[in-house]
XYZ file of C-alpha atoms in Angstrom:
85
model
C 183.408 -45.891 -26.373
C 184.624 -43.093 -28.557
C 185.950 -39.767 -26.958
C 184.665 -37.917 -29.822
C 181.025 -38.484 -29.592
C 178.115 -39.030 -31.926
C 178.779 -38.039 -35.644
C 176.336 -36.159 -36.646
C 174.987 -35.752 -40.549
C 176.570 -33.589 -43.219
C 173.094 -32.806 -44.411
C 169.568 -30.839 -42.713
C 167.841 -33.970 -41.125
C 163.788 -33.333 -41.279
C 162.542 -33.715 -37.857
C 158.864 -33.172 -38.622
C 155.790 -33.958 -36.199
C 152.182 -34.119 -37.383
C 150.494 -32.388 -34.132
C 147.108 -32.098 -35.539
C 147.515 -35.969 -35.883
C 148.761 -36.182 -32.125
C 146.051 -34.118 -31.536
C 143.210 -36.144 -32.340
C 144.765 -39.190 -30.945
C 144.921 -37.620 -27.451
C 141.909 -36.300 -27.542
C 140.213 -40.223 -28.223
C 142.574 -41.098 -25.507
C 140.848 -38.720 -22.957
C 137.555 -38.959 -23.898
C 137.715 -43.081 -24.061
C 138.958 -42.321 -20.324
C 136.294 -40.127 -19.442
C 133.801 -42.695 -20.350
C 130.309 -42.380 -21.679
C 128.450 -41.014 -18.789
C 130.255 -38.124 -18.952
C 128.275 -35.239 -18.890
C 130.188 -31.700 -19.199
C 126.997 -29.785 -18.242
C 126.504 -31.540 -14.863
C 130.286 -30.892 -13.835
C 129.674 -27.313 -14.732
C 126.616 -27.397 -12.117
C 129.203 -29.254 -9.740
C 131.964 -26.530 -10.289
C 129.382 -23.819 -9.312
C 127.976 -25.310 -6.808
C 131.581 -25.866 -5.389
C 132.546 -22.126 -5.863
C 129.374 -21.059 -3.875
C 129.731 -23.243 -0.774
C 133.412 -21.897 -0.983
C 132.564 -18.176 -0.636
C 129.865 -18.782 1.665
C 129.892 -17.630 5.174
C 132.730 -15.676 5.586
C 133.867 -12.926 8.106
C 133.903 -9.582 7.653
C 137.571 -9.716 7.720
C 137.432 -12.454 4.901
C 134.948 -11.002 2.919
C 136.561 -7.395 2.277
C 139.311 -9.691 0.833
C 137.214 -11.311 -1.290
C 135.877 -7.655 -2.302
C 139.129 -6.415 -2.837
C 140.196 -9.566 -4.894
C 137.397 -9.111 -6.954
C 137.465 -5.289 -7.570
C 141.085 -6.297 -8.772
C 139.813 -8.624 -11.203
C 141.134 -11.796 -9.521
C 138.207 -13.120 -8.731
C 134.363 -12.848 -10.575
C 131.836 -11.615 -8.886
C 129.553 -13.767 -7.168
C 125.606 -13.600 -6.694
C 124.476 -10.358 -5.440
C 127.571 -8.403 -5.096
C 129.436 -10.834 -2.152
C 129.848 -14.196 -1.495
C 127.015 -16.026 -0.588
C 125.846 -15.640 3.000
């Protein structure tokens, strides 16, 4: 092994990439992973639903946090002005 490492070149070596190439192939690669019964809208639906049963119920205590989250912009606001009951 040589103490003085790699050589490198004299000259500018061209190390480009086509991303927008990449691009496109990941994207096949997700969506052939997803599968065709995907359906975005439905997952949407799911995500809501999710976020609703999430804020639901809470304490007083827990939902003037919530309040003051979302008066900071942290958090959206939710139905009709709190968390669902």
């Amino acid at each position: 092994m040589s103490s003085q490492g790699p050589t490198l070149p004299n000259e500018p070596v061209d190390f480009s990439i086509d991303l927008g190439e990449h691009e496109v192939l990941r994207r096949a690669h997700v969506l052939d992973a997803i599968g065709p019964d995907w359906d975005p809208v439905a997952v949407l639906q799911g995500e809501e639903a999710a976020y609703d049963l999430l804020y639901s119920g809470l304490s007083e205590e827990q939902q003037r946090v919530y309040d003051d989250l979302v008066a900071a912009g942290v958090l959206p606001r939710r139905g009709h002005g709190h968390a669902s009951p």
